[in-house]
XYZ file of C-alpha atoms in Angstrom:
661
model
C 0.000 0.000 0.000
C 1.438 3.357 -1.070
C 2.033 6.019 1.602
C 0.278 9.357 1.312
C 2.205 12.072 -0.496
C 2.525 14.299 2.574
C 3.921 11.428 4.611
C 6.527 10.670 1.955
C 7.616 14.322 1.900
C 7.922 14.413 5.698
C 9.978 11.253 5.774
C 12.262 12.557 3.057
C 12.837 15.836 4.908
C 13.586 13.945 8.126
C 16.065 11.777 6.310
C 17.842 14.828 4.935
C 17.975 16.428 8.392
C 19.434 13.280 9.886
C 21.778 12.728 6.977
C 23.248 16.253 7.084
C 24.965 15.820 10.470
C 26.134 12.366 9.455
C 27.545 13.756 6.212
C 29.211 16.597 8.133
C 30.741 14.096 10.554
C 32.082 11.975 7.720
C 33.417 15.019 5.834
C 35.128 16.560 8.862
C 36.578 13.225 9.913
C 38.240 12.670 6.533
C 39.889 16.111 6.345
C 43.661 16.159 6.715
C 43.852 19.152 9.079
C 47.628 19.359 8.967
C 47.533 19.791 5.176
C 44.620 22.242 5.517
C 46.515 24.451 7.955
C 48.082 26.856 5.345
C 44.699 27.254 3.651
C 43.048 27.899 7.012
C 45.718 30.463 8.003
C 45.223 32.344 4.742
C 41.420 32.426 4.901
C 41.234 33.483 8.551
C 43.934 36.135 8.036
C 41.995 37.608 5.131
C 38.785 37.583 7.151
C 40.284 39.482 10.094
C 42.585 41.665 7.924
C 45.788 40.808 9.764
C 48.319 37.968 9.900
C 47.030 34.710 11.370
C 49.035 31.504 11.794
C 48.626 28.159 13.495
C 52.213 27.036 13.983
C 51.588 23.925 16.056
C 49.519 20.789 15.505
C 45.920 21.164 14.388
C 43.560 18.305 15.275
C 39.877 17.458 15.403
C 38.101 14.971 17.644
C 34.487 14.262 18.588
C 32.994 14.804 22.030
C 29.555 14.962 23.591
C 29.136 18.279 25.421
C 25.720 19.447 26.632
C 24.145 17.550 23.709
C 23.148 14.009 22.679
C 24.920 14.517 19.346
C 28.739 14.377 19.248
C 30.323 17.740 18.407
C 33.490 18.440 16.445
C 36.139 19.704 18.846
C 38.986 21.591 17.149
C 42.281 22.028 19.019
C 44.997 24.331 17.663
C 48.364 24.761 19.369
C 50.743 27.703 19.140
C 48.344 30.183 17.509
C 49.513 33.704 16.583
C 47.548 36.803 15.545
C 49.377 39.878 14.201
C 48.605 43.558 14.429
C 46.857 45.350 11.557
C 48.986 47.207 9.049
C 50.215 50.603 10.221
C 50.324 49.799 13.931
C 53.622 50.377 15.657
C 55.781 47.527 16.932
C 55.457 44.979 18.364
C 53.902 43.316 15.339
C 52.038 40.575 17.214
C 48.692 41.187 18.873
C 48.163 37.785 20.479
C 49.531 34.306 20.896
C 47.827 31.288 22.470
C 49.527 28.140 23.692
C 46.390 26.144 22.966
C 43.141 27.308 21.443
C 40.154 24.954 21.535
C 36.468 25.171 20.664
C 33.534 22.998 19.646
C 30.757 23.642 17.128
C 27.172 22.430 17.315
C 26.106 20.807 14.019
C 22.326 21.260 13.846
C 22.383 25.102 14.074
C 24.534 25.102 10.926
C 21.364 24.238 8.992
C 19.967 27.624 10.067
C 23.213 29.440 9.179
C 24.148 29.808 12.843
C 27.590 29.005 14.201
C 27.116 28.019 17.840
C 30.270 27.590 19.951
C 29.392 26.036 23.329
C 32.810 26.776 24.789
C 35.847 28.780 23.713
C 38.977 27.934 25.659
C 42.296 29.794 25.863
C 45.338 28.205 27.506
C 48.461 30.331 28.108
C 47.279 33.343 26.084
C 49.498 36.427 25.638
C 47.410 39.415 24.521
C 48.575 42.902 23.532
C 45.917 45.637 23.330
C 47.275 48.828 21.840
C 46.023 52.341 20.995
C 48.291 54.937 19.395
C 48.304 58.721 19.747
C 45.972 59.105 16.729
C 43.301 56.918 18.340
C 43.851 53.842 16.134
C 43.662 50.580 18.058
C 44.279 46.945 17.242
C 41.088 45.352 18.565
C 38.927 46.530 15.665
C 38.507 43.769 13.086
C 37.513 44.073 9.454
C 33.829 44.742 8.796
C 32.296 43.840 5.446
C 30.046 46.306 3.668
C 27.278 43.728 3.346
C 26.038 42.009 6.517
C 26.738 38.287 6.663
C 23.882 35.798 6.539
C 25.721 33.772 9.163
C 25.530 34.562 12.873
C 28.054 33.645 15.562
C 27.072 32.709 19.101
C 29.691 31.998 21.780
C 28.192 30.674 25.002
C 31.146 30.383 27.363
C 34.743 31.586 27.461
C 37.273 29.758 29.630
C 40.601 31.364 30.640
C 43.719 29.688 31.935
C 47.206 31.023 32.645
C 48.335 33.962 30.531
C 49.273 37.648 30.255
C 47.552 40.808 29.038
C 49.557 43.916 28.103
C 47.725 47.220 27.471
C 49.451 50.246 25.888
C 47.442 53.449 25.410
C 49.314 56.477 24.058
C 46.256 58.735 24.428
C 45.672 57.858 28.101
C 49.429 57.572 28.829
C 48.916 54.065 30.182
C 51.256 51.087 29.968
C 50.257 48.158 32.190
C 50.620 44.372 32.221
C 48.569 41.722 34.008
C 49.473 38.106 34.682
C 46.647 35.563 34.946
C 46.737 32.247 36.771
C 44.215 29.594 37.767
C 43.255 28.982 41.397
C 41.243 26.388 43.258
C 38.403 28.489 44.657
C 34.668 27.676 44.823
C 33.734 31.226 43.690
C 36.662 32.326 41.556
C 38.665 30.422 38.978
C 41.480 32.795 38.046
C 43.589 35.384 39.809
C 45.560 38.259 38.292
C 48.281 40.719 39.244
C 48.785 44.141 37.630
C 51.835 46.410 37.268
C 52.435 49.476 35.130
C 52.426 53.250 34.697
C 49.633 55.778 34.163
C 50.557 59.419 33.556
C 54.015 58.635 34.960
C 52.412 57.301 38.141
C 52.774 53.767 39.431
C 49.833 51.416 38.914
C 49.633 48.174 40.871
C 47.049 45.743 42.129
C 45.431 42.381 41.752
C 42.159 40.560 41.833
C 40.076 37.490 41.139
C 37.499 36.523 38.550
C 35.429 33.566 37.498
C 37.182 30.984 35.354
C 34.161 30.560 33.037
C 32.553 33.627 31.490
C 29.001 32.779 30.415
C 27.883 34.760 27.392
C 24.564 32.956 26.932
C 23.077 32.905 30.419
C 22.832 36.680 30.843
C 21.353 36.361 34.333
C 24.252 34.245 35.631
C 26.467 36.575 37.716
C 30.157 36.613 36.807
C 32.191 37.249 39.999
C 34.803 40.013 40.111
C 37.027 41.312 42.915
C 40.009 43.654 42.730
C 42.218 46.068 44.607
C 44.140 48.737 42.668
C 46.497 51.561 43.542
C 46.854 54.293 40.927
C 49.293 57.016 41.903
C 48.272 56.871 45.559
C 44.531 56.503 44.896
C 43.235 53.139 46.127
C 40.268 51.365 44.509
C 38.769 48.131 45.871
C 35.620 46.354 44.730
C 33.871 43.016 45.118
C 30.773 42.098 43.148
C 29.352 40.657 39.968
C 28.908 41.389 36.288
C 25.504 40.084 35.222
C 25.577 40.743 31.465
C 29.186 40.215 30.396
C 28.411 40.130 26.668
C 27.455 43.809 26.766
C 29.617 44.782 29.769
C 26.517 45.932 31.649
C 24.772 45.373 34.980
C 27.647 45.833 37.397
C 26.729 45.330 41.047
C 29.506 45.637 43.595
C 30.756 46.984 46.883
C 33.192 49.818 46.126
C 35.782 51.426 48.390
C 37.809 54.486 47.347
C 40.597 56.360 49.121
C 43.268 58.834 48.100
C 45.000 62.166 48.737
C 42.281 64.245 46.999
C 38.932 63.582 45.328
C 40.065 65.710 42.380
C 42.365 62.853 41.330
C 39.347 60.675 40.548
C 38.639 62.725 37.411
C 41.258 60.953 35.304
C 40.001 57.545 36.460
C 36.239 58.061 36.365
C 35.514 61.201 34.349
C 33.631 62.606 37.357
C 34.696 66.173 38.213
C 35.144 66.570 41.982
C 36.770 69.350 44.046
C 40.178 69.405 45.699
C 39.920 67.854 49.173
C 42.089 66.549 52.023
C 42.782 62.783 52.081
C 39.495 60.885 51.808
C 37.997 57.410 52.094
C 34.493 56.290 51.055
C 32.686 52.971 50.821
C 29.298 52.181 49.325
C 27.163 50.196 46.885
C 27.895 50.778 43.185
C 25.562 49.686 40.400
C 26.096 50.467 36.747
C 24.730 49.905 33.271
C 27.054 50.516 30.333
C 25.020 50.805 27.165
C 26.450 51.235 23.695
C 25.469 54.901 23.571
C 24.775 55.735 27.229
C 25.763 54.693 30.729
C 24.239 55.090 34.168
C 26.061 54.690 37.495
C 24.650 54.930 41.026
C 26.877 55.143 44.120
C 24.368 54.568 46.909
C 24.446 54.364 50.701
C 28.071 55.481 50.786
C 29.789 56.696 53.926
C 33.268 57.988 54.540
C 35.564 60.752 55.746
C 37.189 63.714 54.037
C 39.986 64.877 56.295
C 38.334 64.888 59.720
C 34.821 65.428 58.327
C 32.249 62.692 57.803
C 30.200 62.350 54.597
C 27.354 60.122 53.434
C 24.760 60.055 50.703
C 23.931 58.994 47.158
C 25.353 60.109 43.792
C 23.977 59.450 40.326
C 26.122 59.760 37.170
C 24.661 59.632 33.651
C 26.345 60.041 30.299
C 25.259 59.519 26.726
C 22.240 60.219 24.570
C 20.018 62.331 26.817
C 22.549 65.100 27.488
C 25.453 66.745 25.748
C 27.648 66.358 28.837
C 27.629 63.821 31.674
C 25.361 64.775 34.583
C 26.242 64.242 38.241
C 23.323 64.548 40.664
C 22.492 63.452 44.181
C 22.553 64.327 47.857
C 25.502 64.450 50.272
C 25.271 65.004 54.041
C 27.751 65.616 56.845
C 27.114 65.486 60.570
C 30.349 67.262 61.501
C 32.361 69.296 58.991
C 35.751 70.760 59.927
C 36.501 74.232 58.520
C 40.105 73.184 57.855
C 38.859 70.454 55.506
C 37.355 73.142 53.253
C 40.762 74.786 52.708
C 41.735 72.780 49.580
C 38.546 73.941 47.840
C 40.042 77.425 47.458
C 43.740 76.627 47.904
C 43.782 77.817 51.528
C 45.282 74.631 52.977
C 48.788 74.213 54.372
C 51.935 73.483 52.378
C 51.959 69.918 53.713
C 48.340 69.450 52.616
C 49.127 70.776 49.137
C 52.029 68.359 48.793
C 49.859 65.440 49.951
C 47.209 66.101 47.283
C 49.797 66.800 44.581
C 49.258 70.556 44.225
C 52.069 73.028 43.669
C 52.913 74.902 46.886
C 52.835 78.365 45.280
C 51.545 80.387 48.239
C 54.042 83.235 48.916
C 55.155 83.557 52.515
C 54.004 87.173 52.773
C 50.479 86.616 51.419
C 47.300 85.525 53.226
C 44.760 85.252 50.394
C 45.155 81.952 48.467
C 46.868 82.302 45.078
C 46.331 78.698 43.867
C 44.566 78.877 40.513
C 41.238 77.207 39.779
C 41.348 74.442 37.138
C 38.472 75.718 35.024
C 39.522 73.776 31.925
C 37.542 70.817 33.311
C 34.401 72.762 34.208
C 32.807 72.266 30.795
C 33.340 68.484 30.958
C 30.362 67.820 33.225
C 27.075 69.256 34.499
C 26.032 68.845 38.134
C 23.038 69.254 40.423
C 23.999 68.130 43.934
C 22.530 69.106 47.280
C 24.915 69.330 50.251
C 23.918 69.636 53.903
C 26.084 69.848 57.026
C 24.517 69.696 60.477
C 27.498 71.300 62.223
C 30.695 73.049 61.113
C 33.546 73.650 63.547
C 36.986 75.224 63.557
C 39.816 75.042 66.113
C 37.904 77.102 68.690
C 34.426 75.960 67.795
C 33.011 78.391 65.261
C 29.278 77.962 65.834
C 27.950 77.157 62.341
C 24.911 74.904 61.968
C 22.497 73.682 59.318
C 24.504 74.500 56.201
C 22.437 73.921 53.075
C 23.511 74.571 49.496
C 22.500 73.460 46.020
C 25.510 73.023 43.754
C 24.688 73.674 40.103
C 27.135 73.280 37.218
C 25.898 74.026 33.707
C 27.957 74.896 30.616
C 30.987 75.635 32.796
C 29.101 77.977 35.165
C 29.168 76.971 38.839
C 26.407 78.376 41.052
C 25.661 77.920 44.739
C 22.003 78.888 44.898
C 21.625 79.324 47.727
C 24.428 78.864 50.252
C 22.820 79.349 53.681
C 23.717 78.471 57.261
C 23.093 79.421 60.889
C 26.044 81.139 62.585
C 26.584 82.718 65.998
C 22.883 82.727 66.803
C 22.013 84.373 63.477
C 21.592 83.512 59.818
C 23.865 83.847 56.787
C 22.274 83.723 53.328
C 24.063 84.043 49.994
C 24.149 83.257 46.308
C 27.436 82.719 44.474
C 28.047 82.493 40.735
C 31.393 81.475 39.199
C 31.542 81.519 35.401
C 34.450 79.327 34.319
C 33.120 78.610 30.826
C 35.772 80.799 29.214
C 33.158 82.663 27.154
C 33.800 85.959 28.950
C 37.493 85.462 29.694
C 39.260 82.262 28.566
C 41.836 82.532 31.347
C 39.757 83.692 34.327
C 36.536 83.220 36.281
C 33.776 85.796 36.277
C 32.333 85.830 39.818
C 29.386 87.441 41.588
C 28.611 87.311 45.317
C 25.502 88.502 47.099
C 25.385 87.774 50.841
C 23.553 88.915 53.979
C 24.229 88.194 57.657
C 21.448 88.903 60.137
C 21.233 88.827 63.940
C 24.738 87.434 64.562
C 25.803 87.542 68.234
C 29.255 89.091 68.782
C 30.106 86.946 71.787
C 29.398 83.760 69.836
C 31.110 85.053 66.710
C 34.474 85.631 68.476
C 34.582 83.094 71.329
C 38.378 83.036 71.488
C 38.994 86.791 71.981
C 39.337 87.670 75.671
C 38.082 91.219 75.184
C 34.871 89.899 73.700
C 33.915 87.636 76.592
C 32.031 90.467 78.305
C 30.685 91.760 74.992
C 27.205 91.297 73.641
C 25.689 92.788 70.547
C 23.956 91.940 67.322
C 25.535 92.078 63.871
C 23.716 92.678 60.609
C 25.739 92.980 57.429
C 25.609 92.654 53.669
C 28.109 92.359 50.848
C 27.731 92.611 47.086
C 30.787 92.037 44.894
C 31.660 91.177 41.323
C 35.126 90.243 40.096
C 37.247 88.521 37.459
C 40.248 86.312 38.293
C 41.595 82.767 38.448
C 42.217 82.477 42.221
C 40.768 83.783 45.468
C 43.537 86.406 45.640
C 43.042 87.669 42.076
C 39.245 87.656 42.403
C 39.288 89.779 45.558
C 42.072 91.931 44.121
C 39.855 92.896 41.168
C 36.508 93.019 42.972
C 34.093 95.938 42.899
C 30.949 96.550 44.911
C 30.230 97.446 48.515
C 30.221 96.067 52.040
C 27.989 97.346 54.827
C 27.404 96.330 58.406
C 25.653 97.413 61.604
C 26.131 96.333 65.238
C 23.378 97.637 67.521
C 21.363 97.045 70.688
C 24.237 95.607 72.674
C 27.086 96.368 75.006
C 30.849 96.333 74.860
C 33.679 95.778 77.303
C 34.627 99.038 79.059
C 38.214 97.823 79.387
C 38.433 97.335 75.637
C 37.194 100.862 74.992
C 39.505 102.444 77.592
C 42.516 100.668 76.147
C 41.575 101.721 72.622
C 41.184 105.323 73.745
C 44.512 105.175 75.639
C 42.846 106.345 78.843
C 45.603 104.970 81.073
C 44.136 105.915 84.419
C 40.729 104.540 83.555
C 42.326 101.257 82.404
C 44.067 100.918 85.788
C 40.849 101.656 87.684
C 38.893 99.185 85.530
C 41.493 96.497 86.158
C 41.225 97.068 89.926
C 37.432 97.286 90.156
C 36.633 94.792 87.404
C 35.427 95.057 83.855
C 31.962 96.465 83.244
C 29.632 96.674 80.304
C 29.252 99.939 78.463
C 26.184 100.474 76.328
C 26.976 100.086 72.664
C 24.760 102.435 70.769
C 25.911 101.127 67.408
C 28.776 100.341 65.089
C 28.220 101.258 61.450
C 30.504 100.289 58.559
C 30.196 101.224 54.907
C 32.966 100.348 52.449
C 32.990 101.104 48.734
C 35.067 98.562 46.802
C 36.651 99.508 43.474
C 39.121 97.204 41.710
C 40.056 95.564 44.992
C 40.434 98.794 47.013
C 38.085 99.047 50.000
C 37.581 102.664 51.027
C 35.619 103.750 54.091
C 32.560 105.846 53.377
C 31.549 105.501 57.021
C 33.061 103.540 59.927
C 31.931 104.617 63.415
C 31.759 102.915 66.827
C 29.405 104.813 69.143
C 28.968 103.951 72.851
C 27.694 105.684 75.950
C 31.288 106.627 76.898
C 33.094 107.216 73.614
C 32.961 107.465 69.862
C 35.602 106.066 67.528
C 35.776 107.252 63.925
C 37.732 105.049 61.528
C 38.834 106.026 58.052
C 41.201 104.825 55.351
C 41.594 101.953 52.933
C 42.051 98.179 52.788
C 43.763 97.024 49.593
C 42.707 93.484 48.677
C 45.121 93.426 45.751
C 48.394 93.907 47.632
C 46.913 93.011 51.067
C 47.872 96.328 52.669
C 46.088 98.190 55.469
C 45.962 101.970 55.909
C 43.379 102.821 58.593
C 43.222 105.622 61.167
C 41.222 105.264 64.405
C 40.229 108.539 66.099
C 38.811 107.884 69.595
C 36.885 110.639 71.408
C 35.666 110.225 75.013
C 32.233 111.515 76.014
C 33.229 112.132 79.659
C 36.295 113.120 81.691
C 39.106 110.531 81.779
C 42.144 110.399 84.051
C 45.567 110.465 82.334
C 44.250 110.258 78.784
C 46.860 110.051 76.020
C 44.091 110.194 73.429
C 45.637 110.405 69.961
C 44.976 108.964 66.485
C 45.820 105.272 66.206
C 47.208 103.944 62.919
C 46.559 100.407 61.690
C 48.995 99.775 58.870
C 51.073 97.021 57.357
C 49.827 93.894 55.614
C 47.260 91.195 56.297
C 50.173 88.948 57.258
C 51.820 91.457 59.584
C 49.654 94.337 60.714
C 51.241 97.175 62.726
C 49.528 99.443 65.264
C 51.061 102.831 66.109
C 50.045 106.102 67.777
C 50.325 109.630 66.347
C 53.575 110.743 67.986
C 53.015 114.398 67.122
C 49.782 114.584 69.080
C 51.315 112.708 72.003
C 54.336 115.055 71.998
C 52.124 118.154 72.046
C 50.045 116.866 74.958
C 53.100 115.685 76.887
C 54.984 118.969 76.154
C 52.052 121.015 77.416
C 51.997 118.971 80.600
C 55.737 119.532 81.206
C 55.416 123.294 80.638
C 52.541 123.566 83.111
C 54.413 121.408 85.607
C 57.091 124.099 85.823
C 54.466 126.715 86.768
C 51.722 124.781 88.564
C 52.228 121.075 89.241
C 48.515 120.387 89.702
C 47.674 121.982 86.357
C 50.119 119.621 84.600
C 47.519 116.849 84.402
C 45.039 119.052 82.488
C 46.496 118.255 79.003
C 46.350 114.527 79.919
C 42.649 114.569 80.767
C 39.667 114.150 78.430
C 37.146 116.903 79.014
C 33.964 117.956 77.240
C 32.794 115.573 74.514
C 31.983 116.651 70.991
C 28.500 116.270 69.643
C 27.912 112.891 68.016
C 25.263 111.780 65.608
C 22.563 109.419 66.771
C 22.676 105.806 65.619
C 19.612 106.115 63.430
C 21.269 108.979 61.624
C 24.483 106.972 61.273
C 22.610 103.968 59.890
C 20.742 106.211 57.479
C 24.054 107.775 56.458
C 25.414 104.269 55.793
C 22.707 103.764 53.196
C 21.170 100.436 54.310
C 21.855 97.102 52.645
C 24.219 96.894 49.680
C 22.753 96.798 46.201
C 23.239 93.962 43.751
C 26.548 93.947 41.865
C 26.423 95.848 38.606
C 27.711 94.217 35.399
C 31.244 95.352 34.621
């Protein structure tokens, strides 16, 4: 009885399917692979556009591996792959002591080459990029896509070496790989080399088998690296090794300054004291974009603690990478903020690798800002500090600022904190984009201080211990420069301040007025509080020169008028204090007091001419009437002084916003 037509067709197709693997087995088994080696070298070399040679034996055997059907298993010994034409010496890209792989037969019917396992024994790999950006790991791509697809499921590594030379990144490092008997890891590696003329060293562990098919199977990684004094340690997994994505690890960083992380990570961070942080890092590296999250990190910067979460994105959505997040500190030391503006010590500068350029006779930091990196990244980070202290406990609390970086313009909007029982509010803008001046920062500062308590503001000054009073002040400045010193030295604007509704140490006033007898009596009977009517300051600032428009201290017992200039450019002082008592004083040598010199070494002197006149008058009277000799040394009737409201009105209130220059 004849079979139906459809049945005959099905049986014929099944026979062909079964016969194809059998035919392939017979064909592959009869090939003389030693004689085929030159042909194979030539064809593979042409396909990858570089020299290829199997110098050792080439053999094929049949094994069952994850399949009921035996698979051809090709083993090649002493395999060499050259560099593409035009690459500098050495000419060889890779050599492998033994290279082995198997191929599944049935997928060949669907034009798929499936390699269950690719094994490298004793590989020596050279990865190289020259100064023009050409590298040797790019293989030839055909104009027309191939109808064949390649799928490699697992890669197995054994002992070997990897050498990486990058002329663009100034990196030359070598790693040695060896197998270990470990339930989690299969290979270990050690690294040595140079990066930007700095030593690079370290080591780590990794899984022996890298699964490229099971994308959810975690590939274990652990490493510790030291790059020029910056230490990097991590332990975690790579979940999608085929695309180098889905990193999940515990990361620990430490080094002399966070600014050094820029060359390693591309993340722009400020200059800091030595730091250490540890947290949870996750990352996804796409072909056109990447996303990293450093979460639940804690650490220390100098003597200050930090914690928080940072998010770093780069790629399609934005022209520049974006750093965002929140950082908190429970206790922040003022000294740890010094490197931000170059105000740290010489030893600190040397530790973080900065040039110690600060002249011995200057106070304002001259270290230049590195604005060439400001356009490399945008940022939106919130920073909070519960408490900020200095050596003698500067009472700053609840600092809160939003750090914005966009197109090379850094803005702190706002920068606010509680200080000395009052509140400081400010906005700061630093334009380092180079659009206005390619070699300098354009800066604007607007700040107000309200209800600051003098006693809390100066806790370490003995003369202030009996002093109370409230400070209100404002400053508005604009400037252009590339350091704190040059910015202040070119600044223009105004500075105003008022101290009112308080009291001041009588001893301090008597000493300032040179009322010698009253100082002695105050020392014997004890210091007392004198009512402080007000202190009013009003400085006009032009190209770094602060000039007094009004500077008066008015109390119930005396008035002190202060005039002159403070030069922020050359750091020189030229102020004259003119005290005037409001009541009679015993043995008063009242005379103008000069405050001159530099910020580094200020000098206080008394007008010798006035003192000589008063002392000469006393000597002349002593010859006629001894009792009358003390008259020139006594303060008598006071001059009329303006009321505080009039002084405050004369000062003009709060400073106006800085005008564009």
